[in-house]
Coordinates of C-alpha atoms and ligand atoms in Angstrom, one line a residue:
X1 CA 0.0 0.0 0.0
X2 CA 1.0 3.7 -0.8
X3 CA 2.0 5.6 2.3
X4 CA -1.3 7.5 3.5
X5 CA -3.7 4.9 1.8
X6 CA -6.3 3.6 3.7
X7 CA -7.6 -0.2 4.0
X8 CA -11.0 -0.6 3.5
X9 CA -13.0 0.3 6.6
X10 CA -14.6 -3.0 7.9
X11 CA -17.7 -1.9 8.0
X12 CA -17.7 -0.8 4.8
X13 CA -16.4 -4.3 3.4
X14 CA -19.3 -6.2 5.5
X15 CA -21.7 -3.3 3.9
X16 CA -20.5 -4.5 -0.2
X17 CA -20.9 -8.3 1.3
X18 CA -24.5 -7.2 2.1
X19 CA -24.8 -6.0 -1.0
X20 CA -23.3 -8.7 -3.2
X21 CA -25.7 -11.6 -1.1
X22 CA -28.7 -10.1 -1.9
X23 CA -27.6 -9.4 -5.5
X24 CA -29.4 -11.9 -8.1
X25 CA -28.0 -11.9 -11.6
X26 CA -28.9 -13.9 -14.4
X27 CA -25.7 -15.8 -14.8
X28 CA -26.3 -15.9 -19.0
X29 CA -26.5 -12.4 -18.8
X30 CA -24.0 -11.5 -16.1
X31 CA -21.7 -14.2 -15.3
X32 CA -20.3 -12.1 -12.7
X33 CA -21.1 -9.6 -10.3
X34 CA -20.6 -7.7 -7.2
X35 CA -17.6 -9.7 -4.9
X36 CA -15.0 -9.9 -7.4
X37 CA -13.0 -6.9 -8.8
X38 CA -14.9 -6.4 -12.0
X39 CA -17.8 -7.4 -13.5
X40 CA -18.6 -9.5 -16.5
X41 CA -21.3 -8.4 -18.7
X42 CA -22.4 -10.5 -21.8
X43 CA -23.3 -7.5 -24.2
X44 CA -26.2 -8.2 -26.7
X45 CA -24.3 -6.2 -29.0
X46 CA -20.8 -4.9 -29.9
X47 CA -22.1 -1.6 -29.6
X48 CA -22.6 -0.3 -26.3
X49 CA -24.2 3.5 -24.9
X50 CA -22.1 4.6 -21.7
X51 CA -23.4 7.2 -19.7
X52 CA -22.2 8.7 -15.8
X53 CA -23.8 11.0 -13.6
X54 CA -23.0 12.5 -10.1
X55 CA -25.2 13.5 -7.6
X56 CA -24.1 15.5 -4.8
X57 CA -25.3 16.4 -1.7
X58 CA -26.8 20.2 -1.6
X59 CA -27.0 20.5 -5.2
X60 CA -29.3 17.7 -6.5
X61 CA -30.6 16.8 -2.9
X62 CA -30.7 17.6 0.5
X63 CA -31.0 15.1 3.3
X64 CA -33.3 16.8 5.8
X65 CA -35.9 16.5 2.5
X66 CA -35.1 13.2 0.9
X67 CA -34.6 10.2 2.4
X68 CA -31.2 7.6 1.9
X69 CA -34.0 5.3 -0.8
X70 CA -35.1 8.8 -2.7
X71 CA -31.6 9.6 -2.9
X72 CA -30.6 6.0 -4.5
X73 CA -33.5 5.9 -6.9
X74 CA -32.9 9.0 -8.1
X75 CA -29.0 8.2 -8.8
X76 CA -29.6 5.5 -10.7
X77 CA -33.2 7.4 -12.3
X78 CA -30.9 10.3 -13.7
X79 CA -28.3 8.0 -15.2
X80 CA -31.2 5.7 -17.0
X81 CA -32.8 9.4 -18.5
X82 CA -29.7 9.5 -20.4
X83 CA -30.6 6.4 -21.9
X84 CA -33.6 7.1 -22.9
X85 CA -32.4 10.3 -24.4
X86 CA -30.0 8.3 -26.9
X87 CA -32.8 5.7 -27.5
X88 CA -30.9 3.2 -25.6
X89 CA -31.9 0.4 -23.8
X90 CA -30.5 -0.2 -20.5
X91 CA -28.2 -3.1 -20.0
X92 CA -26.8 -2.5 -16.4
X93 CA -25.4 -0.2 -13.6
X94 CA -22.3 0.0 -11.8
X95 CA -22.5 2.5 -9.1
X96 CA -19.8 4.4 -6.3
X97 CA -21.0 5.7 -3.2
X98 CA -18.9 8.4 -0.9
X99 CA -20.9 8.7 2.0
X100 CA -20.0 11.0 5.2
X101 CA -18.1 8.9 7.7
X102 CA -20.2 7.9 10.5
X103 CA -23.8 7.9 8.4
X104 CA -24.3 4.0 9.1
X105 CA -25.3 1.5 7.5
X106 CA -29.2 2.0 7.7
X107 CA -28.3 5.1 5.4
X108 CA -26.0 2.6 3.1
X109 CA -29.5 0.0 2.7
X110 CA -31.2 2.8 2.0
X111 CA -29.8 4.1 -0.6
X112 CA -29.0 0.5 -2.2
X113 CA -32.5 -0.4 -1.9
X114 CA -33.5 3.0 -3.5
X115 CA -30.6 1.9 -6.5
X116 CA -31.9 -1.9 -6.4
X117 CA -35.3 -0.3 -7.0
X118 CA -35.5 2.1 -10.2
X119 CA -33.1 -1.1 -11.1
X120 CA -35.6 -3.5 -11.4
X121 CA -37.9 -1.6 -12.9
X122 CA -36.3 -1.4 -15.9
X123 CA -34.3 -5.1 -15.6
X124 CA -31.0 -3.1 -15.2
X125 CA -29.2 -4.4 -12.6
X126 CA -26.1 -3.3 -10.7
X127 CA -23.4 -5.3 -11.4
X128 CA -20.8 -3.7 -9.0
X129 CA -19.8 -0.7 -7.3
X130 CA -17.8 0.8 -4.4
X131 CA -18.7 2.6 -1.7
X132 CA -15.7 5.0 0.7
X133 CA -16.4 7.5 3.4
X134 CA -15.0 10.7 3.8
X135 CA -15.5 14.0 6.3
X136 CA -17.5 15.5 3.2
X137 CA -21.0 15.4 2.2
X138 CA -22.8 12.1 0.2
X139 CA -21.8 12.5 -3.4
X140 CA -22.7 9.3 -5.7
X141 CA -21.7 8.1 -9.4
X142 CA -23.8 5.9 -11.8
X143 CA -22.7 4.6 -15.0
X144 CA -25.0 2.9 -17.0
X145 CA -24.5 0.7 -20.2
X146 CA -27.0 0.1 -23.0
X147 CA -28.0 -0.6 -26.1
X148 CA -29.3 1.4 -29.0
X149 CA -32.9 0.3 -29.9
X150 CA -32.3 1.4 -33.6
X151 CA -29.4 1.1 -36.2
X152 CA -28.1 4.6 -34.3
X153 CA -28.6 6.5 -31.2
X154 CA -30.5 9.6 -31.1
X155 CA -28.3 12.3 -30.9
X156 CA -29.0 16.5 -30.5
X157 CA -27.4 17.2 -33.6
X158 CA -30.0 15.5 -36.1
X159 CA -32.4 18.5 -36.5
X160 CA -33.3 20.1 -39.1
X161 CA -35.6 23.2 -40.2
X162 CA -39.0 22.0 -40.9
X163 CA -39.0 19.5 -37.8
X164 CA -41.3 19.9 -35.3
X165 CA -40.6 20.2 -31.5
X166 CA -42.4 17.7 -29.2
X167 CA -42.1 17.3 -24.6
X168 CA -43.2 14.3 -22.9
X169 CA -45.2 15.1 -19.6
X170 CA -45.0 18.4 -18.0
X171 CA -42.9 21.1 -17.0
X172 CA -41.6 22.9 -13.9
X173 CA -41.5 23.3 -10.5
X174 CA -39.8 19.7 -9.8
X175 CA -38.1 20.8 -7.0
X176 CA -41.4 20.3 -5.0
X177 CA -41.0 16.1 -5.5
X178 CA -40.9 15.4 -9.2
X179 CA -37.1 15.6 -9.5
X180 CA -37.0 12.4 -6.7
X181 CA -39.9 10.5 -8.2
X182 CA -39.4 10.7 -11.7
X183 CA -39.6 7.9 -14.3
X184 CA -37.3 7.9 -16.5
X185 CA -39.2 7.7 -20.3
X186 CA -36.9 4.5 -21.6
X187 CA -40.6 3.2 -22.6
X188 CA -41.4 6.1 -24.6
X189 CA -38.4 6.7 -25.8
X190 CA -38.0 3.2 -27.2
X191 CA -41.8 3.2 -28.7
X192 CA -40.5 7.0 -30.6
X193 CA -37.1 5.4 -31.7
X194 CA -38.3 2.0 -33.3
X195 CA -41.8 3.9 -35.1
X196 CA -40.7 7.7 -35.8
X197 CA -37.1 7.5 -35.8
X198 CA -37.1 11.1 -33.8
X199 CA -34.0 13.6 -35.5
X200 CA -33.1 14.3 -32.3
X201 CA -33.6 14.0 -28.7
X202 CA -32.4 15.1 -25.0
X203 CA -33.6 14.9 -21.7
X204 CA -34.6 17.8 -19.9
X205 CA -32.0 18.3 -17.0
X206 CA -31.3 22.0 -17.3
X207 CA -34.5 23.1 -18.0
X208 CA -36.7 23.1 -21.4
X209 CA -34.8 26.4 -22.3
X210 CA -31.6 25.3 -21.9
X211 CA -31.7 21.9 -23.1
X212 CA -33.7 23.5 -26.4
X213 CA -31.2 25.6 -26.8
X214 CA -28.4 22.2 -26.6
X215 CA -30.5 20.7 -29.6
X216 CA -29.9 24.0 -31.9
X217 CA -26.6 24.3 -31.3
X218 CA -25.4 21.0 -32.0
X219 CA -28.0 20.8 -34.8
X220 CA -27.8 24.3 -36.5
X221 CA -30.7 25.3 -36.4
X222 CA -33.2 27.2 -34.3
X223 CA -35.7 25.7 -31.9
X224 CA -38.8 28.0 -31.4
X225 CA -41.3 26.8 -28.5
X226 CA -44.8 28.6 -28.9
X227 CA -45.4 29.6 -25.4
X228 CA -49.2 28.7 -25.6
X229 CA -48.0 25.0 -26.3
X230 CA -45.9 24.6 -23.2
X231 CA -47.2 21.9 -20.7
X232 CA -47.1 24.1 -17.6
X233 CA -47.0 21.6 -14.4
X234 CA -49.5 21.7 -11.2
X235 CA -46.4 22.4 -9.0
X236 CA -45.6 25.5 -11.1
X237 CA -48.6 26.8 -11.3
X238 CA -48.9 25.8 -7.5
X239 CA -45.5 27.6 -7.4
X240 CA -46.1 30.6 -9.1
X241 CA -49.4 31.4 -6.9
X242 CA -47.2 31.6 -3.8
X243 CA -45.1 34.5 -5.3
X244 CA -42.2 34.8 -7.2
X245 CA -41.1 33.4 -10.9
X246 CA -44.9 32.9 -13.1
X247 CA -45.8 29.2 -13.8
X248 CA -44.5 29.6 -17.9
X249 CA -41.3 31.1 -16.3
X250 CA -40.9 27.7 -14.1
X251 CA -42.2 25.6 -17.0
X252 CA -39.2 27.1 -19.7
X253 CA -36.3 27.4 -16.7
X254 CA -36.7 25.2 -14.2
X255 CA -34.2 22.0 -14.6
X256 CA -34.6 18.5 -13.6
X257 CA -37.6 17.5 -15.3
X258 CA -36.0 14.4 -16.6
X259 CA -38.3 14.6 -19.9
X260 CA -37.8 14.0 -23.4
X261 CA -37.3 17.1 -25.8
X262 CA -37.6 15.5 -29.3
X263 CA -37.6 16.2 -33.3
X264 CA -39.6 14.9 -36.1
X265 CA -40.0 15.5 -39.9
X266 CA -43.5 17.2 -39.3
X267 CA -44.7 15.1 -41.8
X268 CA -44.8 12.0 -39.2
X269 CA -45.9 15.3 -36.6
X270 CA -49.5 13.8 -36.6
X271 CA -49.6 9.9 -36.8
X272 CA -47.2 10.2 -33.9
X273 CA -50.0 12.1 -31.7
X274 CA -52.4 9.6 -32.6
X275 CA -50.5 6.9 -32.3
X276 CA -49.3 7.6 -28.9
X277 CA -50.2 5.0 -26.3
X278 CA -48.9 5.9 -23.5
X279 CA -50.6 8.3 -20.2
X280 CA -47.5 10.3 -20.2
X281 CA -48.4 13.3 -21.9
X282 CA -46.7 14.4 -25.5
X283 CA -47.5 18.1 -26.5
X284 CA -46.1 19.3 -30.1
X285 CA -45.0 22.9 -28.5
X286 CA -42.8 24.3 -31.5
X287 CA -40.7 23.3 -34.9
X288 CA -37.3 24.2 -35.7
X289 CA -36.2 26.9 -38.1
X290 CA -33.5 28.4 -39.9
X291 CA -31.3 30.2 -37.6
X292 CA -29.9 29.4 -34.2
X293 CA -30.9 29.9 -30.5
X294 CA -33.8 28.8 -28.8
X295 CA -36.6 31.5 -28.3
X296 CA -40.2 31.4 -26.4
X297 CA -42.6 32.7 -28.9
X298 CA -45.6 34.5 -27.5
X299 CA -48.9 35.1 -28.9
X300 CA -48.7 38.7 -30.7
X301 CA -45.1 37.4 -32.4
X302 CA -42.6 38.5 -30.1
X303 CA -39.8 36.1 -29.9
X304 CA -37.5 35.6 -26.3
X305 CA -34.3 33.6 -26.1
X306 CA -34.5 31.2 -23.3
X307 CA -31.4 29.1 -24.1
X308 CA -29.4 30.0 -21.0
X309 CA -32.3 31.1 -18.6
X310 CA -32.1 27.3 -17.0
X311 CA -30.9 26.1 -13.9
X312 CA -27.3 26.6 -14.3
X313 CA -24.4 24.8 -11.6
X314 CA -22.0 27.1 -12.2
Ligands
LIG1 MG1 -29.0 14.3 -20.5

């Protein structure tokens, strides 16, 4: 061992033994899992999506308002968004925990039980993962693997003039519970990718602004959301009653809505309304055009940028 390197803490070794018994993995699948140093992952495919995401403590939760389960569903829930985003499905998770020392083990179930969770749901399982404690706050990493649904991912860059601009569910105000309970939209995403082949597609994480804003500038063109057509959320409007920022303001800034922001030919604009099966909501709110930016247009014509009104961490 280096000088100053630490041997694992023994009750965090007893914690990943806890975690690797209760672990089930089809052997086909994953021939092995947690309790060695790496896991082995038969791939479907050669071609493999990889995506990670952090969560830290005070900045995308806080633990007086969200308990150790919230927190671990929502690790692994951000990660799988991504997914869905590139019209992947997931394959499996491998996760690292840095928890504050003295937190306990009830915290460490928790949170694996939240993981094991929004796992499950979506046949994803964790195949491995580490877990340290340190005098800092909780800060946790998920990478997730999967496999594109189509020939090609969905990326931001495929949109063109002409397409039209479609949101799954609603918008704003997540703060108030949506942004731990979320489901990520793998199912809607997939139904969109192997029917309408969408041009391009993001999740919404920064906010529908922002992320609009991602798909015209990596696609050259300019995304214009009509604001009459944006699905405005019961917390925003709920929001925006107590004071402060108005319920479209929420709807267009606010981040962490984990939903999909897509592109279609607007030919396929229709059958893709009709044909939608699922209760999440779709709303068409906009088509790109020639230019670059994204702007809210109101009803007399007036055109706002909203591209970096989001939620921004830095
Ligand atoms: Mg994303």
């Amino acid at each position: 061992m280096l000088k100053g390197q630490r041997k694992k803490d023994p009750g965090e070794a007893e914690l990943l033994r806890w975690i690797a018994a209760r672990t089930r993995l089809d052997p086909a699948r994953f021939p092995i899992g947690p309790g060695d140093d790496a896991a082995l992952v038969n791939a479907p495919q050669r071609r493999l999506v990889v995506t990670v995401d952090t969560i830290a403590e005070g900045v995308d939760f806080k633990l007086e308002s969200a308990t150790a389960h919230q927190v671990g569903r929502k690790a692994v829930a951000v990660c799988l968004s991504d997914l869905a985003a590139m019209g992947a499905e997931p394959l499996c998770l491998v996760a690292s925990a840095v928890l504050t020392r003295g937190l306990g083990g009830s915290f460490v179930k928790g949170l694996y039980k939240g993981m094991e969770s929004a796992a499950a749901r979506f046949d994803c399982p964790l195949v491995g993962g580490d877990l340290t404690s340190w005098a800092g706050d909780v800060v946790i990493t998920v990478t997730a693997l999967g496999t594109p649904v189509a020939a090609k991912a969905v990326t931001r860059s495929g949109a063109r003039a002409g397409d039209a601009v479609f949101v799954t569910g609603s918008l704003g105000g997540s703060i108030r519970g949506k942004h731990l309970r979320f489901v990520p939209r793998l199912a809607e995403s997939a139904w969109l990718v192997e029917r309408f082949a969408p041009t391009a597609m993001i999740d919404i994480s920064d906010g529908l602004g922002v992320d609009a804003g991602h798909i015209a500038s990596e696609s050259g063109c300019r995304i214009c959301i009509e604001a009459a057509r944006v699905p405005v959320s019961r917390a925003a409007h709920q929001m925006a009653a107590e004071g402060g920022a108005c319920a479209l303001t929420r709807a267009v800034g606010d981040g962490e809505d984990f939903e999909l922001l897509f592109t279609l030919p607007t030919i396929k604009a229709d059958k893709c309304i009709r044909c939608w099966p699922f209760k999440t909501r779709l709303s068409l709110v906009g088509e790109a055009v020639e230019g670059e930016g994204a702007v809210l247009r109101h009803a007399d014509g007036k055109e706002e940028p909203i591209d970096s009104e989001g939620y921004q961490h830095f």
